[in-house]
Coordinates of C-alpha atoms in Angstrom, one line a residue:
M107 CA -11.3 -13.4 28.3
A108 CA -8.8 -13.1 31.0
W109 CA -9.5 -13.0 34.5
I110 CA -7.5 -12.2 37.9
R111 CA -6.0 -14.7 40.2
E112 CA -4.6 -14.1 43.7
K113 CA -0.8 -15.3 44.3
K114 CA 0.9 -16.3 47.5
M115 CA 3.9 -15.3 49.0
T116 CA 6.3 -16.9 52.0
C117 CA 7.5 -14.7 54.5
T118 CA 11.5 -15.0 54.4
H119 CA 11.6 -13.9 58.3
C120 CA 9.1 -16.5 60.1
G121 CA 8.2 -19.0 56.9
H122 CA 4.4 -18.0 56.9
V123 CA 2.7 -18.2 53.7
N124 CA 0.6 -14.8 52.9
R125 CA -2.0 -13.8 50.6
G126 CA -1.0 -11.6 47.7
R127 CA -3.3 -8.8 48.9
D128 CA -0.9 -8.6 52.1
M129 CA 2.0 -6.1 52.2
Q130 CA 3.0 -7.3 55.5
C131 CA 3.3 -10.8 56.9
V132 CA 0.2 -11.7 58.9
S133 CA 2.4 -13.7 61.3
C134 CA 5.4 -11.3 62.1
G135 CA 4.6 -8.1 60.7
N136 CA 7.3 -7.8 58.6
P137 CA 7.0 -5.5 55.3
V138 CA 7.1 -7.2 52.4
D139 CA 10.5 -6.7 50.5
S140 CA 12.4 -8.0 47.3
S141 CA 13.6 -11.1 49.4
E142 CA 10.1 -12.5 49.1
K143 CA 8.7 -13.5 46.0
Y144 CA 5.2 -14.3 44.5
E145 CA 4.1 -17.5 43.9
S146 CA 1.0 -18.9 42.0
V147 CA -1.4 -20.7 43.9
G148 CA -2.0 -24.5 43.0
G149 CA -4.8 -26.2 42.0
D150 CA -7.9 -24.7 40.2
K151 CA -6.8 -22.1 37.7
S152 CA -9.9 -22.0 35.9
Y153 CA -12.5 -18.8 35.9
A154 CA -14.0 -19.9 38.5
S155 CA -11.1 -19.2 40.7
R156 CA -11.0 -15.7 39.9
V157 CA -11.0 -12.5 42.1
T158 CA -14.3 -10.9 42.6
D159 CA -13.7 -8.4 45.3
P160 CA -13.4 -4.8 43.6
E161 CA -10.7 -3.5 46.0
M162 CA -8.5 -6.5 44.9
L163 CA -9.3 -6.2 41.4
K164 CA -8.3 -2.3 42.0
Q165 CA -5.0 -3.6 43.3
A166 CA -4.2 -6.2 40.8
H167 CA -5.1 -3.5 37.7
A168 CA -2.9 -0.9 39.3
G169 CA 0.7 -2.0 38.0
P170 CA 3.6 -3.3 39.7
N171 CA 4.3 -2.8 43.4
W172 CA 7.0 -0.2 43.6
E173 CA 10.3 -0.6 46.2
C174 CA 10.9 2.2 48.7
E175 CA 13.9 4.1 48.3
Y176 CA 14.4 4.4 52.1
C177 CA 13.6 1.4 53.9
K178 CA 13.4 -1.2 50.7
S179 CA 10.0 -2.4 51.7
H180 CA 7.3 -2.8 48.8
E181 CA 4.1 -0.5 48.5
R182 CA 1.2 -0.6 46.0
N183 CA 1.3 1.4 43.0
L184 CA -2.0 2.8 44.2
N185 CA -0.2 4.6 47.0
G186 CA 2.2 7.6 46.7
S187 CA 4.2 7.0 50.0
C188 CA 5.6 4.0 51.8
R189 CA 3.2 2.9 54.7
N190 CA 6.4 1.5 56.5
C191 CA 8.5 4.8 56.5
A192 CA 6.3 7.4 54.8
G193 CA 8.9 7.8 51.9
K194 CA 7.6 9.1 48.6
K195 CA 7.4 7.0 45.5
D196 CA 10.4 7.7 43.1
R197 CA 11.0 4.9 40.7
L198 CA 9.1 2.0 39.2
L199 CA 10.2 -1.6 40.3
Y200 CA 10.2 -3.9 37.4
H201 CA 9.5 -7.2 37.0
P202 CA 10.4 -9.5 34.2
E203 CA 7.4 -11.8 34.7
A204 CA 5.1 -8.6 34.1
R205 CA 3.7 -8.9 30.4
N206 CA 4.0 -4.9 30.0
P207 CA 4.7 -2.9 32.9
Q208 CA 4.2 0.3 31.0
Q209 CA 0.7 -0.3 30.4
Y210 CA 0.2 0.5 34.2
H211 CA 1.8 3.7 34.0
P212 CA 0.0 6.1 31.4
A213 CA 1.6 9.1 32.9
I214 CA 5.4 7.7 32.2
N215 CA 6.4 9.0 29.0
S216 CA 7.5 6.2 26.6
Q217 CA 11.2 7.8 26.2
S218 CA 11.9 7.5 29.8
L219 CA 12.1 3.5 29.6
I220 CA 14.7 1.5 28.2
P221 CA 15.0 -2.1 27.5
S222 CA 17.8 -4.0 29.1
Q223 CA 18.4 -7.8 29.3
Y224 CA 16.7 -7.9 32.8
G225 CA 13.2 -6.2 31.9
W226 CA 12.1 -2.5 31.8
G227 CA 13.9 -0.1 34.2
K228 CA 13.5 3.4 34.7
M229 CA 16.0 5.8 33.2
H230 CA 17.8 8.5 35.1
E231 CA 19.5 11.5 34.6
D232 CA 22.9 9.9 35.0
D233 CA 22.1 7.0 32.6
D234 CA 24.6 8.8 29.9
I235 CA 24.8 5.4 27.9
D236 CA 21.2 4.8 27.4
E237 CA 20.1 8.4 26.7
N238 CA 22.9 8.4 23.9
V239 CA 21.3 5.3 22.6
L240 CA 18.1 6.8 22.3
D241 CA 19.3 9.9 20.9
S242 CA 20.7 7.7 18.1
I243 CA 17.6 5.7 17.5
R244 CA 15.8 9.5 17.0
N245 CA 18.5 10.7 15.0
A246 CA 18.3 7.7 12.6
E247 CA 14.3 8.0 12.6
N248 CA 14.6 11.8 11.7
L249 CA 17.6 10.9 9.2
R250 CA 15.0 8.8 7.2
M251 CA 12.2 11.0 7.3
Y252 CA 14.1 13.9 5.8
I253 CA 15.7 11.6 3.2
I254 CA 12.0 10.4 1.9
I255 CA 11.1 14.3 2.2
G256 CA 14.1 15.0 0.3
V257 CA 13.2 12.5 -2.6
I258 CA 9.7 13.6 -3.1
V259 CA 10.6 17.1 -2.8
A260 CA 13.2 16.4 -5.8
V261 CA 11.0 14.2 -7.8
A262 CA 8.5 17.3 -7.6
L263 CA 11.0 20.1 -8.6
L264 CA 12.7 17.8 -11.4
A265 CA 8.9 17.4 -13.0
F266 CA 8.2 21.0 -12.6
W267 CA 11.5 21.8 -14.5
I268 CA 10.8 19.6 -17.1
F269 CA 7.4 20.6 -17.7
M270 CA 6.9 24.0 -16.7
P271 CA 6.8 26.2 -20.3
F272 CA 8.8 29.3 -20.6
E273 CA 8.6 32.0 -23.1
V274 CA 11.6 31.7 -26.2
N275 CA 11.9 34.8 -29.0
T276 CA 12.3 32.6 -32.2
T277 CA 12.5 33.2 -35.9
V278 CA 10.8 31.1 -38.5
K279 CA 13.9 29.1 -39.8
G280 CA 12.2 27.3 -42.3
I281 CA 8.7 25.6 -43.5
A282 CA 8.2 22.3 -45.2
W283 CA 5.0 20.6 -46.3
E284 CA 4.3 17.5 -48.0
H285 CA 0.9 16.6 -49.9
A286 CA 0.1 13.1 -51.0
V287 CA -3.0 11.8 -52.9
N288 CA -3.9 7.8 -53.5
L289 CA -5.7 6.8 -56.5
E290 CA -8.3 4.4 -55.1
E291 CA -10.4 2.0 -57.2
R292 CA -13.6 0.1 -56.1
H293 CA -13.3 -3.7 -56.6
L294 CA -15.6 -6.4 -56.4
K295 CA -14.5 -9.4 -54.1
H296 CA -15.6 -12.3 -52.8
G297 CA -15.2 -13.2 -49.3
E298 CA -16.1 -16.3 -46.4
D299 CA -16.7 -15.6 -42.7
W300 CA -19.2 -15.9 -39.6
D301 CA -22.3 -14.0 -40.1
G302 CA -21.6 -11.7 -37.5
N303 CA -18.3 -10.6 -39.1
M304 CA -19.5 -9.9 -42.8
P305 CA -18.8 -6.5 -44.2
S306 CA -21.8 -4.0 -43.9
D307 CA -22.1 -4.0 -47.6
A308 CA -22.1 -7.6 -48.3
H309 CA -24.7 -9.4 -50.9
N310 CA -25.3 -12.2 -52.5
T311 CA -25.0 -14.1 -49.4
S312 CA -25.1 -17.8 -49.1
C313 CA -25.1 -19.3 -45.3
S314 CA -25.0 -22.5 -43.8
T315 CA -25.0 -23.9 -40.3
R316 CA -21.7 -25.1 -38.8
Q317 CA -20.0 -25.9 -35.8
R318 CA -18.1 -22.6 -34.4
G319 CA -16.7 -24.2 -31.0
T320 CA -18.1 -25.6 -27.9
E321 CA -19.2 -24.4 -24.5
N322 CA -19.4 -25.7 -20.8
C323 CA -22.7 -27.6 -20.1
N324 CA -24.0 -30.4 -17.8
R325 CA -21.8 -29.6 -14.5
Y326 CA -20.5 -32.3 -12.6
D327 CA -18.7 -32.9 -9.1
C328 CA -15.0 -34.0 -10.0
N329 CA -11.7 -34.1 -8.4
P330 CA -12.2 -34.8 -4.9
H331 CA -10.0 -33.7 -2.3
Q332 CA -9.5 -32.9 1.3
V333 CA -9.8 -29.6 2.7
D334 CA -9.6 -27.8 6.2
C335 CA -13.1 -27.3 7.7
N336 CA -15.3 -26.7 10.7
P337 CA -12.4 -24.5 12.7
H338 CA -12.6 -25.2 16.6
S339 CA -10.7 -24.5 19.7
C340 CA -8.5 -27.3 20.8
N341 CA -5.2 -28.2 23.0
C342 CA -6.3 -25.5 25.5
S343 CA -4.7 -24.4 28.5
I344 CA -4.4 -21.6 31.0
K345 CA -1.6 -19.3 30.9
C346 CA -1.0 -16.8 33.7
D347 CA 1.1 -13.8 33.5
D348 CA 2.3 -12.2 36.9
L349 CA 1.6 -8.6 37.7
G350 CA 4.2 -7.7 39.9
N351 CA 1.9 -7.2 42.7
G352 CA 0.4 -10.1 44.3
Y353 CA -1.8 -11.1 41.4
E354 CA -1.7 -12.7 37.9
S355 CA -3.8 -12.2 34.9
C356 CA -4.9 -15.7 33.5
D357 CA -6.1 -16.6 30.1
N358 CA -7.4 -19.8 28.4
E359 CA -5.1 -20.2 25.2
C360 CA -6.2 -22.4 22.8
D361 CA -4.6 -23.6 19.1
T362 CA -7.4 -23.6 16.1
C363 CA -8.1 -27.0 15.0
Y364 CA -9.7 -28.1 12.0
D365 CA -11.9 -31.1 10.8
S366 CA -11.4 -32.7 7.3
C367 CA -13.9 -32.4 4.8
T368 CA -14.3 -33.7 1.2
E369 CA -14.6 -31.0 -1.6
Y370 CA -15.2 -31.3 -5.3
D371 CA -14.3 -29.0 -8.4
D372 CA -16.7 -28.1 -10.7
C373 CA -16.3 -29.8 -14.1
Y374 CA -18.4 -29.5 -17.3
E375 CA -19.1 -31.6 -20.4
Q376 CA -18.4 -29.8 -23.6
C377 CA -21.6 -29.1 -25.9
P378 CA -21.6 -28.0 -29.3
V379 CA -21.8 -24.4 -30.5
Y380 CA -23.2 -23.6 -33.8
D381 CA -23.1 -20.8 -36.3
E382 CA -24.0 -19.4 -39.6
W383 CA -21.0 -19.7 -41.8
C384 CA -21.6 -17.4 -44.9
S385 CA -20.0 -16.6 -48.2
F386 CA -20.6 -13.4 -49.7
D387 CA -19.7 -10.5 -52.3
Y388 CA -18.4 -7.1 -51.2
H389 CA -16.5 -4.1 -52.4
E390 CA -13.3 -2.7 -51.2
W391 CA -11.3 0.3 -52.1
D392 CA -7.7 -0.6 -53.0
V393 CA -4.8 2.1 -53.7
I394 CA -3.8 1.5 -57.4
G395 CA -1.3 4.8 -57.5
T396 CA 0.0 7.7 -55.3
N397 CA 1.4 11.2 -56.0
V398 CA 3.3 13.0 -53.9
A399 CA 3.9 17.2 -54.1
S400 CA 6.5 18.8 -51.3
G401 CA 8.1 22.0 -50.8
K402 CA 9.6 24.6 -48.4
T403 CA 7.5 28.0 -49.6
H404 CA 4.4 28.5 -49.4
E405 CA 3.4 27.5 -52.9
E406 CA 1.0 24.6 -51.4
T407 CA -0.3 22.3 -54.3
W408 CA -2.2 19.2 -54.4
P409 CA -0.9 16.7 -56.9
D410 CA -4.1 14.9 -58.6
F411 CA -5.2 11.9 -60.5
K412 CA -7.8 11.9 -63.1
T413 CA -10.4 9.3 -62.3
V414 CA -12.6 7.2 -64.3
G415 CA -15.2 4.9 -63.5
E416 CA -15.1 3.5 -59.9
Q417 CA -12.1 5.7 -58.8
R418 CA -11.8 8.2 -56.3
N419 CA -8.9 10.3 -54.8
A420 CA -7.8 10.4 -51.1
R421 CA -5.8 13.4 -49.8
Y422 CA -2.9 13.2 -46.7
A423 CA -1.0 16.0 -45.5
K424 CA 2.0 16.9 -43.5
Y425 CA 3.2 20.2 -42.2
Q426 CA 6.3 21.4 -40.4
V427 CA 7.7 24.4 -39.0
D428 CA 11.4 24.8 -37.6
F429 CA 11.8 27.5 -34.9
Y430 CA 15.3 28.9 -34.4
S431 CA 16.3 31.0 -30.9
E432 CA 19.8 32.8 -31.9
E433 CA 20.1 33.2 -28.0
K434 CA 20.1 29.8 -27.1
D435 CA 21.4 28.3 -30.4
K436 CA 18.4 25.6 -30.6
T437 CA 15.7 24.6 -33.0
W438 CA 12.1 23.7 -32.2
D439 CA 10.2 21.3 -34.6
Y440 CA 6.4 22.3 -34.8
E441 CA 3.5 20.5 -36.8
P442 CA 0.5 22.4 -37.6
D443 CA -2.6 20.9 -37.8
D444 CA -3.8 22.0 -41.2
L445 CA -3.1 24.1 -44.3
E446 CA -4.9 27.2 -42.8
E447 CA -2.6 27.3 -39.5
F448 CA 0.4 26.4 -41.5
R449 CA 0.0 29.3 -43.8
K450 CA 0.6 31.9 -40.8
Y451 CA 4.4 30.9 -40.4
N452 CA 6.8 32.4 -43.1
T453 CA 10.4 32.0 -43.1
G454 CA 12.3 34.7 -41.3
A455 CA 9.3 35.8 -39.4
P456 CA 10.0 36.6 -35.7
W457 CA 7.5 34.6 -33.6
L458 CA 7.2 34.2 -29.6
I459 CA 6.8 30.5 -28.5
K460 CA 6.7 28.6 -25.7
V461 CA 8.3 25.6 -24.9
N462 CA 9.1 23.0 -22.0
R463 CA 12.5 20.8 -21.4
A464 CA 10.3 17.9 -22.6
G465 CA 10.3 19.6 -26.3
Q466 CA 6.7 20.5 -26.4
V467 CA 6.1 23.6 -28.4
W468 CA 3.2 26.1 -28.2
P469 CA 3.2 29.0 -31.0
Q470 CA 1.9 32.1 -29.1
N471 CA 1.9 35.2 -31.8
E472 CA 4.2 36.9 -34.3
L473 CA 6.5 39.8 -33.4

């Protein structure tokens, strides 16, 4: 927690040492001006030396003093006019030592302050170069924002352009179908595997216990190594920042130090895992022949096999329709889901379809 300390200032006219709260020399009465510099008071800088008087704390937290444009004396930021000549406050007196002068002037727009090699100063209308610098910064930030927005909009428009469906008048250029029949025969086979992996129709099983692998067991500490632990403050020192008004803000700044502790990794012994290893018989359907029929008209037929004993036929089908647009001179391929849908499409028939530029096709209705 930071605390406020009062500083001192030596009068350049009579040499008297004044307190930070004094805005004129208590010995000769000369007003404080730029020729005097505030200095830290030696001795105890701890929290016990803090300022507790409410009026002094109000002065400290008000911000840096300002310099009268007319008599060049300094005045507190709490006051709107110079107590020496009654001149009005019109500019901020900056202090390079102050941590952040802007925090004491929330009414000042952040765009009215510009950084320089000497500190923070107030920008006037005649500071053309500084205004140009700020304009360049603003323009660069605006340009970056416009570029990001432009990229997002462009990507969105491209995706919309690619996937947006549109209607096309087409003609069925051609159709094609392929029917395949596999002749499968059921065979008795013999196999071996772990109990949980046997086929559902396994029979004539014979199992025995075997080691299938190992698992972690009997944990113990191993691989001792040093790690940082017990964080605590160390190497503490008091740092004070000038507030530009006869006061300074102090804080106790410390490093974080650690103790060294020994930690261990978790290690395990390897214990055997047992399972049932089985031999068994099972049945499997093997393809012993294939017949394929195909065509480009609606004369769909299925090739067939005569089956005997433990045999069966397994059927597979594939259908394709080609839609052609004379206007666009383009063909789209479409695969119907089944024979019933496939029979809707006749070569030469006009069809309205929806497509997108990604190649997807949605037939709508025959025209």
